[in-house]
PDB file of C-alpha atoms in Angstrom:
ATOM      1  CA  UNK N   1       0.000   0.000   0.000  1.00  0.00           C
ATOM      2  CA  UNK N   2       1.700   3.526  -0.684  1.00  0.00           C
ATOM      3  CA  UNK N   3       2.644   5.578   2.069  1.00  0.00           C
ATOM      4  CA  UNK N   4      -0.030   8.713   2.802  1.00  0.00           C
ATOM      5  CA  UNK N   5       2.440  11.316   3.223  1.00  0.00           C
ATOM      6  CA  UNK N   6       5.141  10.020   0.517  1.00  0.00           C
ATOM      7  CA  UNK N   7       6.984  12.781  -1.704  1.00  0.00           C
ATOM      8  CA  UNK N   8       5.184  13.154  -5.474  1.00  0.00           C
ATOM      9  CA  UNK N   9       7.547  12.209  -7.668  1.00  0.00           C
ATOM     10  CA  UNK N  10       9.202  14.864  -9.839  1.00  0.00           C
ATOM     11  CA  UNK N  11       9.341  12.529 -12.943  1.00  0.00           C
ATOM     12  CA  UNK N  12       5.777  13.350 -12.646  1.00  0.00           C
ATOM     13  CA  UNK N  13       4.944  16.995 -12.348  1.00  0.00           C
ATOM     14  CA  UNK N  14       5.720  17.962 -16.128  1.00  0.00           C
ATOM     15  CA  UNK N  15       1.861  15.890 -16.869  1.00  0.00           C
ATOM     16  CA  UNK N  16       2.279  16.994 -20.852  1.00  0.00           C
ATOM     17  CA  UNK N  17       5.547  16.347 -21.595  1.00  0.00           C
ATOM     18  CA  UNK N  18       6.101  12.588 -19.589  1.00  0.00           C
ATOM     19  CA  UNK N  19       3.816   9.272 -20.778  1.00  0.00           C
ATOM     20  CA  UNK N  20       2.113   9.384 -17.417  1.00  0.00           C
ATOM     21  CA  UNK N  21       1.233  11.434 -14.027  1.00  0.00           C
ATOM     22  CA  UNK N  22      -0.528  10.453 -11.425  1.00  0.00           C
ATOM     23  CA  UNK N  23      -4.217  10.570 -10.029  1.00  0.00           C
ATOM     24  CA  UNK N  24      -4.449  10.226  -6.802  1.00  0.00           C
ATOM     25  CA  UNK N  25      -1.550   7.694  -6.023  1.00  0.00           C
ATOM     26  CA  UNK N  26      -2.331   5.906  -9.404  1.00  0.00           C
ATOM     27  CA  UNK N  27      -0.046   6.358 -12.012  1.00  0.00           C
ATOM     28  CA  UNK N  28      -2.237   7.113 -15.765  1.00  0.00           C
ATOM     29  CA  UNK N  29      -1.644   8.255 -19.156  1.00  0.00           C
ATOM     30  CA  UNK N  30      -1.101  11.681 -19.072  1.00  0.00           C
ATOM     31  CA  UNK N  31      -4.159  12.143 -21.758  1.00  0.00           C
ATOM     32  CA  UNK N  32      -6.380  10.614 -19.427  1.00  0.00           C
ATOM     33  CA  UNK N  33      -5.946  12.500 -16.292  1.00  0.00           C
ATOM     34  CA  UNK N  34      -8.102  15.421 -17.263  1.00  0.00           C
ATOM     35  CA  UNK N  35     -10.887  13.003 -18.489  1.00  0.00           C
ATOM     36  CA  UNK N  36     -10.722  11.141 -14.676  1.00  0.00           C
ATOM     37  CA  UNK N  37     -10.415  14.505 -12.998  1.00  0.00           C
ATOM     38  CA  UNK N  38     -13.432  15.611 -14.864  1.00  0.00           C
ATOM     39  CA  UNK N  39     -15.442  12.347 -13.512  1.00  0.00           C
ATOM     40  CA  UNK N  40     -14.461  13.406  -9.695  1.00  0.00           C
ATOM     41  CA  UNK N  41     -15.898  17.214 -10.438  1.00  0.00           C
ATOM     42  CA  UNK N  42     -18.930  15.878 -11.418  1.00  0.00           C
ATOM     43  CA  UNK N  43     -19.545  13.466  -9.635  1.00  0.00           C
ATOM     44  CA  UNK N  44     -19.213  15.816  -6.597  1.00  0.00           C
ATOM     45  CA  UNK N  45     -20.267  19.131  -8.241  1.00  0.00           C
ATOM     46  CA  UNK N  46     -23.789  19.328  -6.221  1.00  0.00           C
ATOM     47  CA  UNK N  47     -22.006  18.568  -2.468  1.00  0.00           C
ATOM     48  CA  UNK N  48     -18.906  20.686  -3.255  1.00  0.00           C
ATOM     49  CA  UNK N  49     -19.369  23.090  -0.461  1.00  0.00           C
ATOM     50  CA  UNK N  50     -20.001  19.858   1.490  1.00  0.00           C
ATOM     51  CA  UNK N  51     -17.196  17.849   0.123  1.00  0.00           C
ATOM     52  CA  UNK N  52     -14.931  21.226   1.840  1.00  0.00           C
ATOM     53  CA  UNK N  53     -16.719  21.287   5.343  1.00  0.00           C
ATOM     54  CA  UNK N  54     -15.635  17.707   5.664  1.00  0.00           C
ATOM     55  CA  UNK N  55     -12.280  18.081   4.278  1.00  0.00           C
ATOM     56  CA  UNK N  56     -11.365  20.893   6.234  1.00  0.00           C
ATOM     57  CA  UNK N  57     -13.867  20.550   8.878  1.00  0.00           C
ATOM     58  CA  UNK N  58     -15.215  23.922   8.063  1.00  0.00           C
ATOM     59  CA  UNK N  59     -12.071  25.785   8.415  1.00  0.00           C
ATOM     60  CA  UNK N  60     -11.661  26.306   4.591  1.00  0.00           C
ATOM     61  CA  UNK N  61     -14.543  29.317   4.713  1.00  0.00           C
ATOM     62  CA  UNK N  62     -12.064  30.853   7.040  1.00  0.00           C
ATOM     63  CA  UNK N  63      -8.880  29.980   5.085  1.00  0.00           C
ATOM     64  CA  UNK N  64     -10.632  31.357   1.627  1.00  0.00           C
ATOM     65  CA  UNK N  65     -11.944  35.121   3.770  1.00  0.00           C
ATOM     66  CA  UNK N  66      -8.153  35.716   4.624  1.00  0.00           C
ATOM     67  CA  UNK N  67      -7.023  34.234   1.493  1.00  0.00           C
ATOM     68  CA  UNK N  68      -9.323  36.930  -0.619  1.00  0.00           C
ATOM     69  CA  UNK N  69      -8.887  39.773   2.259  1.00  0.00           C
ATOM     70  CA  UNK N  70      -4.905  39.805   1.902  1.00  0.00           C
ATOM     71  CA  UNK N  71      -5.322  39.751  -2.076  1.00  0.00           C
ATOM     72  CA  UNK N  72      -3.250  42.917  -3.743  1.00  0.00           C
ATOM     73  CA  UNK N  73      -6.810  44.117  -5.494  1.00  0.00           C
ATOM     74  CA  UNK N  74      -8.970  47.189  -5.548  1.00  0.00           C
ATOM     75  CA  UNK N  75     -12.001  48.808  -7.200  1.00  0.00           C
ATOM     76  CA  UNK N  76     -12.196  48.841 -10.666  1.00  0.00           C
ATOM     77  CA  UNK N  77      -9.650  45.784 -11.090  1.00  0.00           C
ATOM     78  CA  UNK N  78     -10.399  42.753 -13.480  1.00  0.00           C
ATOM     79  CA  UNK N  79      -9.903  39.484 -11.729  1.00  0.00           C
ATOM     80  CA  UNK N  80      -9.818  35.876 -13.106  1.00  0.00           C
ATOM     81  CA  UNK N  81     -10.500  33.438 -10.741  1.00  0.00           C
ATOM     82  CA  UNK N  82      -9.425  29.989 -11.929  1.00  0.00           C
ATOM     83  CA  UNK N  83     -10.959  26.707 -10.683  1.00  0.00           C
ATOM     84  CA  UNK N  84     -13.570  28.874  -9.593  1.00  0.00           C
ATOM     85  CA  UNK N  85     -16.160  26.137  -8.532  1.00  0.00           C
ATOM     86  CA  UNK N  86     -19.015  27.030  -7.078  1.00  0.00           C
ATOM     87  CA  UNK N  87     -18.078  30.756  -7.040  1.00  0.00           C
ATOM     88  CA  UNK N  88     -16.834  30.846  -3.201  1.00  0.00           C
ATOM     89  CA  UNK N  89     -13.710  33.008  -4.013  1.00  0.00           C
ATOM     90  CA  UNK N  90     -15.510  35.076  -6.857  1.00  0.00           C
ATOM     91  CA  UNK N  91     -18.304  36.026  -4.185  1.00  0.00           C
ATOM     92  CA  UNK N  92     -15.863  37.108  -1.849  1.00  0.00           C
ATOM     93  CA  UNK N  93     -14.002  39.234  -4.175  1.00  0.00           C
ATOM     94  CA  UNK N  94     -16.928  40.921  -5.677  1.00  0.00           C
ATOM     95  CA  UNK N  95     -16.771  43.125  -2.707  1.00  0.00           C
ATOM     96  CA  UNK N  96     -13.548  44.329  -3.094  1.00  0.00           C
ATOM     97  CA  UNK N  97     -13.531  45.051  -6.956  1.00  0.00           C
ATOM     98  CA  UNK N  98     -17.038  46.854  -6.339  1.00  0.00           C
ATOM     99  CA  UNK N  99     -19.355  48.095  -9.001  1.00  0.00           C
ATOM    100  CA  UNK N 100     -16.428  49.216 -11.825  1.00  0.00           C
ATOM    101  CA  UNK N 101     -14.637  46.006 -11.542  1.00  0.00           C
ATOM    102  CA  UNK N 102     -15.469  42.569 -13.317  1.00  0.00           C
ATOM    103  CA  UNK N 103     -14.352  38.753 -12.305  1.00  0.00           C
ATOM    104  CA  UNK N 104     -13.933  35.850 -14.931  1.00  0.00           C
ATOM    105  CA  UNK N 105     -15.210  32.945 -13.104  1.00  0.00           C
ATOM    106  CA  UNK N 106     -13.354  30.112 -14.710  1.00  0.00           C
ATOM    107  CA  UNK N 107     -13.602  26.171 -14.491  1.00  0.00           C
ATOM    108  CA  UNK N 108     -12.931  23.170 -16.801  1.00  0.00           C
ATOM    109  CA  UNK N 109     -15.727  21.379 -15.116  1.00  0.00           C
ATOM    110  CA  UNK N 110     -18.981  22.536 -16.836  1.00  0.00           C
ATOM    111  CA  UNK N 111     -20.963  21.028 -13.797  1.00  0.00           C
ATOM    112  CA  UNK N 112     -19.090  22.991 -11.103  1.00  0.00           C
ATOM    113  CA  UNK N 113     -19.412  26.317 -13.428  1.00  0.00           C
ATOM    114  CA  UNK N 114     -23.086  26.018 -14.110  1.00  0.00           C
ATOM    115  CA  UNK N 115     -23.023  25.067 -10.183  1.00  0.00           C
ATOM    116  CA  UNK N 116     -21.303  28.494  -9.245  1.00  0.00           C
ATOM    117  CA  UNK N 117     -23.895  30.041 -12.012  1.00  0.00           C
ATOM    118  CA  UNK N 118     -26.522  28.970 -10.339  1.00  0.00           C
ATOM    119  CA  UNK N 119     -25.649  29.821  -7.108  1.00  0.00           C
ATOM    120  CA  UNK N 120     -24.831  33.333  -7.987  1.00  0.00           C
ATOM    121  CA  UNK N 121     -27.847  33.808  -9.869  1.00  0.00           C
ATOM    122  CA  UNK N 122     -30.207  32.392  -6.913  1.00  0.00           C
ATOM    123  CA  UNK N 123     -28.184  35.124  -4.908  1.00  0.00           C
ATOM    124  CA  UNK N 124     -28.950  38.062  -7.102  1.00  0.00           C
ATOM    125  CA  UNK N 125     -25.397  38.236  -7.891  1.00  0.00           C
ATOM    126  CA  UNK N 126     -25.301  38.760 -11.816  1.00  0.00           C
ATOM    127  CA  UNK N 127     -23.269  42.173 -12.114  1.00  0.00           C
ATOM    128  CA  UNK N 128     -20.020  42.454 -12.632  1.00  0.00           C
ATOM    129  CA  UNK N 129     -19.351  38.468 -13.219  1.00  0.00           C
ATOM    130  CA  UNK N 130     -18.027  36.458 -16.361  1.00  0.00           C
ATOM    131  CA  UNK N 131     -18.440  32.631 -16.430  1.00  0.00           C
ATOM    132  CA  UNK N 132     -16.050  30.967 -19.408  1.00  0.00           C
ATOM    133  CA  UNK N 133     -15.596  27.172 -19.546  1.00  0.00           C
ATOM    134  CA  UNK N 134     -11.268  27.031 -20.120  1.00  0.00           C
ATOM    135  CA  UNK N 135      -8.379  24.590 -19.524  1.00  0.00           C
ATOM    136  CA  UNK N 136      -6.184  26.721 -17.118  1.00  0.00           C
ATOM    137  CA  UNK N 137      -2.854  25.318 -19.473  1.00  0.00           C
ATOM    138  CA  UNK N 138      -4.209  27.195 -22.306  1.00  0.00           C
ATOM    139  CA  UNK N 139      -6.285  30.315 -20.988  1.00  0.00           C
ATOM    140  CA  UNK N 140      -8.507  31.781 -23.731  1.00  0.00           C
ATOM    141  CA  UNK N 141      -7.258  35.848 -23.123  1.00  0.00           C
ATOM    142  CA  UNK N 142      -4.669  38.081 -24.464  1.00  0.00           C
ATOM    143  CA  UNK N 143      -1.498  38.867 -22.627  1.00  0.00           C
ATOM    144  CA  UNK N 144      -1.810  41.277 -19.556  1.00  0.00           C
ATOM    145  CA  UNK N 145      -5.740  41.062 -19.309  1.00  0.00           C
ATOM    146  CA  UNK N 146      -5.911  40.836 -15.585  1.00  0.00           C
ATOM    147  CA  UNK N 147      -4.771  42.731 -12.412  1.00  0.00           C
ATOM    148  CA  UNK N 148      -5.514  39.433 -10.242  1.00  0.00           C
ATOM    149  CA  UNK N 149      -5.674  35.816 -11.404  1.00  0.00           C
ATOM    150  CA  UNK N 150      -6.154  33.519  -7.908  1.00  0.00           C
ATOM    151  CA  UNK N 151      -6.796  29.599  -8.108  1.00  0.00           C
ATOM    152  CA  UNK N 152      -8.040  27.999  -4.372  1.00  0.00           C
ATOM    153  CA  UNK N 153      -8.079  24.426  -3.904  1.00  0.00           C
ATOM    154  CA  UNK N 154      -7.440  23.874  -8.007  1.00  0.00           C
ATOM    155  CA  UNK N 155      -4.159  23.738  -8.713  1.00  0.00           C
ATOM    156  CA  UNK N 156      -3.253  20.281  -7.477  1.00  0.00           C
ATOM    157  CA  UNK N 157      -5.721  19.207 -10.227  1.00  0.00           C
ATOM    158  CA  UNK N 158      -4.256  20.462 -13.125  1.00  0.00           C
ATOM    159  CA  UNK N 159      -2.376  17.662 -15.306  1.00  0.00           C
ATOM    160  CA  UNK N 160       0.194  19.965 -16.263  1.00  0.00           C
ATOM    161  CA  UNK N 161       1.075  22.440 -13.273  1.00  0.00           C
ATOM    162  CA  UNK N 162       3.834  24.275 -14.618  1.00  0.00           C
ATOM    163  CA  UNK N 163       2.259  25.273 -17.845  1.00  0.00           C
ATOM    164  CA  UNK N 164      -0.994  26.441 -15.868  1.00  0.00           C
ATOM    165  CA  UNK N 165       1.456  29.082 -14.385  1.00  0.00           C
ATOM    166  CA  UNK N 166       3.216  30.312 -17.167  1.00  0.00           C
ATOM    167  CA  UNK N 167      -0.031  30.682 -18.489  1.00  0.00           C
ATOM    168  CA  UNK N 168      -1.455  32.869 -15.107  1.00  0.00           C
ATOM    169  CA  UNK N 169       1.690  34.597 -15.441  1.00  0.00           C
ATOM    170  CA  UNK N 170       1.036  35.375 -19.376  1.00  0.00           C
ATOM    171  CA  UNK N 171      -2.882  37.153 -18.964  1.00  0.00           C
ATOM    172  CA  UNK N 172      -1.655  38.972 -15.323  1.00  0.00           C
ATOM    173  CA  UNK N 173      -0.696  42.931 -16.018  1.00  0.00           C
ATOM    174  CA  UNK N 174       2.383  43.838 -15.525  1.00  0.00           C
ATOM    175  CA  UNK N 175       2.798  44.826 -11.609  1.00  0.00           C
ATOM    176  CA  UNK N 176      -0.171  41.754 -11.293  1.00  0.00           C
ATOM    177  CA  UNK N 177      -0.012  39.666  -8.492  1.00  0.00           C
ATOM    178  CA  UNK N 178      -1.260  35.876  -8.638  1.00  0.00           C
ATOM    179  CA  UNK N 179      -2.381  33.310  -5.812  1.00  0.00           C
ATOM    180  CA  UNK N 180      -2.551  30.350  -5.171  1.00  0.00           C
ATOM    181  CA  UNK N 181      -4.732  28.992  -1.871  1.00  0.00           C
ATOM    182  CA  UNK N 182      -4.103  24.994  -1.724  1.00  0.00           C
ATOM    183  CA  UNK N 183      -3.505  22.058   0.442  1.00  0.00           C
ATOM    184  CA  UNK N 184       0.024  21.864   1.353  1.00  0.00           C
ATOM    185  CA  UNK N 185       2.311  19.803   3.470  1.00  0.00           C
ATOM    186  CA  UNK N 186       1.686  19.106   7.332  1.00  0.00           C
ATOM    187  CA  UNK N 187       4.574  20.474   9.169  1.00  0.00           C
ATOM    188  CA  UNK N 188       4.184  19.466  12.948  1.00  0.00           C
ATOM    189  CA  UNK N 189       5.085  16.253  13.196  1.00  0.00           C
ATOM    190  CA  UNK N 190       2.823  15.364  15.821  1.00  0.00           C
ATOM    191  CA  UNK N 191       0.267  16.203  13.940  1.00  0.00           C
ATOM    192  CA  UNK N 192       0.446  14.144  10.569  1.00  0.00           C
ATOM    193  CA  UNK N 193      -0.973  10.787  12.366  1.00  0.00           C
ATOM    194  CA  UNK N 194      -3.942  12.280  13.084  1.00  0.00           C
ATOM    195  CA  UNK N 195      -4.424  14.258   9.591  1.00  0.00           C
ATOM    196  CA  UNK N 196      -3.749  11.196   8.204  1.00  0.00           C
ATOM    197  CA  UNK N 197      -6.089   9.314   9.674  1.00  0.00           C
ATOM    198  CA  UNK N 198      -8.958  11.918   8.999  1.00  0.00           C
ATOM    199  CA  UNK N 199      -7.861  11.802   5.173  1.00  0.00           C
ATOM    200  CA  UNK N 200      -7.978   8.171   4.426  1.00  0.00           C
ATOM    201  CA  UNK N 201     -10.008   6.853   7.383  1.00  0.00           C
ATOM    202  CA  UNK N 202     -12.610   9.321   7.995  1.00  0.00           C
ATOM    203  CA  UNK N 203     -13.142  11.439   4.837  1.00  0.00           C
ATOM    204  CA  UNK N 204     -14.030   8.693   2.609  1.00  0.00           C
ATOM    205  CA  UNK N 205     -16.360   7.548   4.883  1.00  0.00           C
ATOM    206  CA  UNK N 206     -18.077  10.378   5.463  1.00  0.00           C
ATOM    207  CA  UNK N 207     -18.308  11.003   1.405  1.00  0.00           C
ATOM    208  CA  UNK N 208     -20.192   7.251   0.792  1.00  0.00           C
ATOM    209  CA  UNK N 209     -22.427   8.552   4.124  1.00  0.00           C
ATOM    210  CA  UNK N 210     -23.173  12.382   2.872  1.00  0.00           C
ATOM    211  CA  UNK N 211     -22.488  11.904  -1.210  1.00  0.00           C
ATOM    212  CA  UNK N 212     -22.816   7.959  -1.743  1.00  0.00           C
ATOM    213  CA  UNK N 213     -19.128   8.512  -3.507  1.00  0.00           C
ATOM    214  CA  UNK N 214     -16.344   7.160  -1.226  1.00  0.00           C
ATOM    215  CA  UNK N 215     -14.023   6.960  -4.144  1.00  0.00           C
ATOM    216  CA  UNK N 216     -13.880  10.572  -5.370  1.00  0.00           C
ATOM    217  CA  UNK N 217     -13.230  11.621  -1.943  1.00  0.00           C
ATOM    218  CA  UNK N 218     -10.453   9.245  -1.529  1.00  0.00           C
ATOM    219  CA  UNK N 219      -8.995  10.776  -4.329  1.00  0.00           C
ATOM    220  CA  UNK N 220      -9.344  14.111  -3.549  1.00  0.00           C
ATOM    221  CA  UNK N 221      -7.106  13.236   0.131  1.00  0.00           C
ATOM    222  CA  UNK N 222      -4.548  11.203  -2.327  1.00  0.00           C
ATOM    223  CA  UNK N 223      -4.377  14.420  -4.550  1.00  0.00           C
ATOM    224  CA  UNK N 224      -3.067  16.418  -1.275  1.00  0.00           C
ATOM    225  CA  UNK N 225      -0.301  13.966  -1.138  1.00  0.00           C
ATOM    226  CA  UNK N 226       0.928  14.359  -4.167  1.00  0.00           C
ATOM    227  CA  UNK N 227       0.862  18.257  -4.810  1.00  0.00           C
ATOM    228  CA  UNK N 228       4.055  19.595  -4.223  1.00  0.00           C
ATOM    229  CA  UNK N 229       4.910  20.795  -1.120  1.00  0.00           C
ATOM    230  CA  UNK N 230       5.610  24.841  -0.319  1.00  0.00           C
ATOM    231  CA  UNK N 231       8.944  24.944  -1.112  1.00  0.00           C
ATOM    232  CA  UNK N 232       9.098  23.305  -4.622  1.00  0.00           C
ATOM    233  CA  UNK N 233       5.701  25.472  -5.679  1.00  0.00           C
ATOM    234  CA  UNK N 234       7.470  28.380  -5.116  1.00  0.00           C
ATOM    235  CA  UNK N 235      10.478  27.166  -7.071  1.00  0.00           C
ATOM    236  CA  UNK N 236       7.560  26.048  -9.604  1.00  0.00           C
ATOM    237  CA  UNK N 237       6.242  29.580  -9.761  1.00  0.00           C
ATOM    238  CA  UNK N 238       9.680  31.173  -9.975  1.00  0.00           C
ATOM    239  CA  UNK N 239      10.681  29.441 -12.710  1.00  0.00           C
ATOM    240  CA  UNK N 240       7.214  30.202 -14.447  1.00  0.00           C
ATOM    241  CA  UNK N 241       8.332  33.898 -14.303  1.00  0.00           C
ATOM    242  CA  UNK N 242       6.913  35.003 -11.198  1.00  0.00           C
ATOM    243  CA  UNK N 243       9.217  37.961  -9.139  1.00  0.00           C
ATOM    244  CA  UNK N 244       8.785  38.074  -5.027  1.00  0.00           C
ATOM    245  CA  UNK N 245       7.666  34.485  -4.878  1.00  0.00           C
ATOM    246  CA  UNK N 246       6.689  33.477  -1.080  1.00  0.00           C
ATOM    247  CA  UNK N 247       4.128  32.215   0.603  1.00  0.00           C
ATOM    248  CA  UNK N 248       2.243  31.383   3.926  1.00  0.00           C
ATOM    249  CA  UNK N 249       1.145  28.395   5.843  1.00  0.00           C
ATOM    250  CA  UNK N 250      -2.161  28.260   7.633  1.00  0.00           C
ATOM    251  CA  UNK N 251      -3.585  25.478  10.200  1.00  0.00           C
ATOM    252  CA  UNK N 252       0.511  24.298  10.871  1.00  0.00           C
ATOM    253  CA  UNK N 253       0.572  23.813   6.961  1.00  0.00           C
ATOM    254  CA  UNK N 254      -2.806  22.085   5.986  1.00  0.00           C
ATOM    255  CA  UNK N 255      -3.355  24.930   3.352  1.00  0.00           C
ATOM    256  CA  UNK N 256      -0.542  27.401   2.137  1.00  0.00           C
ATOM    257  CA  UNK N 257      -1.396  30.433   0.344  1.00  0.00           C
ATOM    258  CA  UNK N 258       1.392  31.323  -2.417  1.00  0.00           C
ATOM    259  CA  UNK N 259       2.391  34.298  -3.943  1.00  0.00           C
ATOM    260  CA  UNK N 260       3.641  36.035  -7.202  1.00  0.00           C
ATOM    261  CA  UNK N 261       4.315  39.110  -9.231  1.00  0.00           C
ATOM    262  CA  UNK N 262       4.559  39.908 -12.650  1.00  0.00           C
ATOM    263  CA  UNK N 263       7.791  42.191 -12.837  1.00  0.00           C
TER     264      UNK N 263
END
């Protein structure tokens, strides 16, 4: 059985230009990963905001406020929000781009867009937001389109990581900033038993109880494990172009929120 908390394998992060990366702790054919990826979304589109409370035990509503509240972004700014989901981030930064800015709500997944549609809509939140279907390896915009391009909890899903960020690099302004909000590496030691155990004991559990889909959740804690760890995403985003690379660990490194400029 693999280890939980092994190292991903570097052989595997390039996704497009290697024969196979990995889902979850499987290893596939790099042309299939988006197609199995796509399945999970799905599958899990309806209980998403569920699918995070259990995950994160409700802390990730807290992670994504400071996440969005520490954002370099003002009024009048044009935002893409990648992986956008159900539209958690894109609600929260509505308030800070007010009435003269705009947000591109983007997603592969067409069930989690229409998802984050919805909701908005059933909100009476139609103003100001922009809902385009996109791979984020091959964004569909010009060069320098956006003051703020942010991906939460989206990244580790992307076959082919490194061209995702030359590519939020590519549409950010020049003086942009982009981040990146995503499960990370554990860093107390004391603590990785028990995270462990919630991940592949409890989690998929509680996903056949609450969403009758212990498998997609069991993924989803697998993915964790093989994202790479702070560090090597901000070497990752530095060699993507990205000036004053850095980034923060929340909850003793459950989530870490990384950051970049466009110099």
């Amino acid at each position: 059985m693999n280890d939980p908390r092994q190292k991903p394998d570097p052989s595997q992060k390039l996704g497009a230009t290697s024969g196979t990366t990995h889902f979850g702790f499987r290893d596939v054919p790099t042309g299939e990963k988006q197609k199995l990826v796509g399945q999970v979304f799905s599958s899990v589109a309806r209980n998403y905001d569920l699918m995070n409370d259990l995950m994160s035990m409700g802390i990730h509503r807290v992670w994504k406020r400071y996440f969005v509240g520490t954002c370099q972004v003002k009024r009048g700014d044009r935002v893409l929000d990648l992986a956008g989901g159900t539209g958690d981030i894109a609600l929260l930064l509505r308030d800070r781009v007010g009435d003269t800015g705009s947000i591109v709500l983007g997603d592969i997944n067409g069930a989690m867009l229409r998802t984050g549609r919805d909701r908005m809509t059933d909100m009476g939140k139609v103003a100001g937001f922009e809902y385009v279907q996109m791979n984020a390896e091959k964004l569909p915009f010009p060069d320098g389109s956006f003051d703020l391009v942010t991906i939460a909890f989206g990244l580790r899903n992307v076959t082919d990581k490194d061209a995702a960020l030359r590519e939020m690099h590519r549409v950010l302004k020049v003086g942009g900033q982009a981040r990146v909000l995503e499960f990370s590496e554990v860093k107390a030691e004391w603590f990785k038993p028990i995270y462990d155990f919630h991940s592949f004991q409890v989690l998929p559990r509680l996903g056949k109880l609450f969403a009758n889909d212990a498998d997609s959740y069991q993924y989803l804690a697998e993915s964790i494990r093989k994202h790479p760890p702070q560090d090597e995403l901000k070497s990752m985003m530095q060699a993507a172009g990205f000036g004053r690379c850095d980034y923060r660990n929340l909850s003793a490194g459950i989530v870490a929120i990384h950051t970049g400029y466009k110099v």
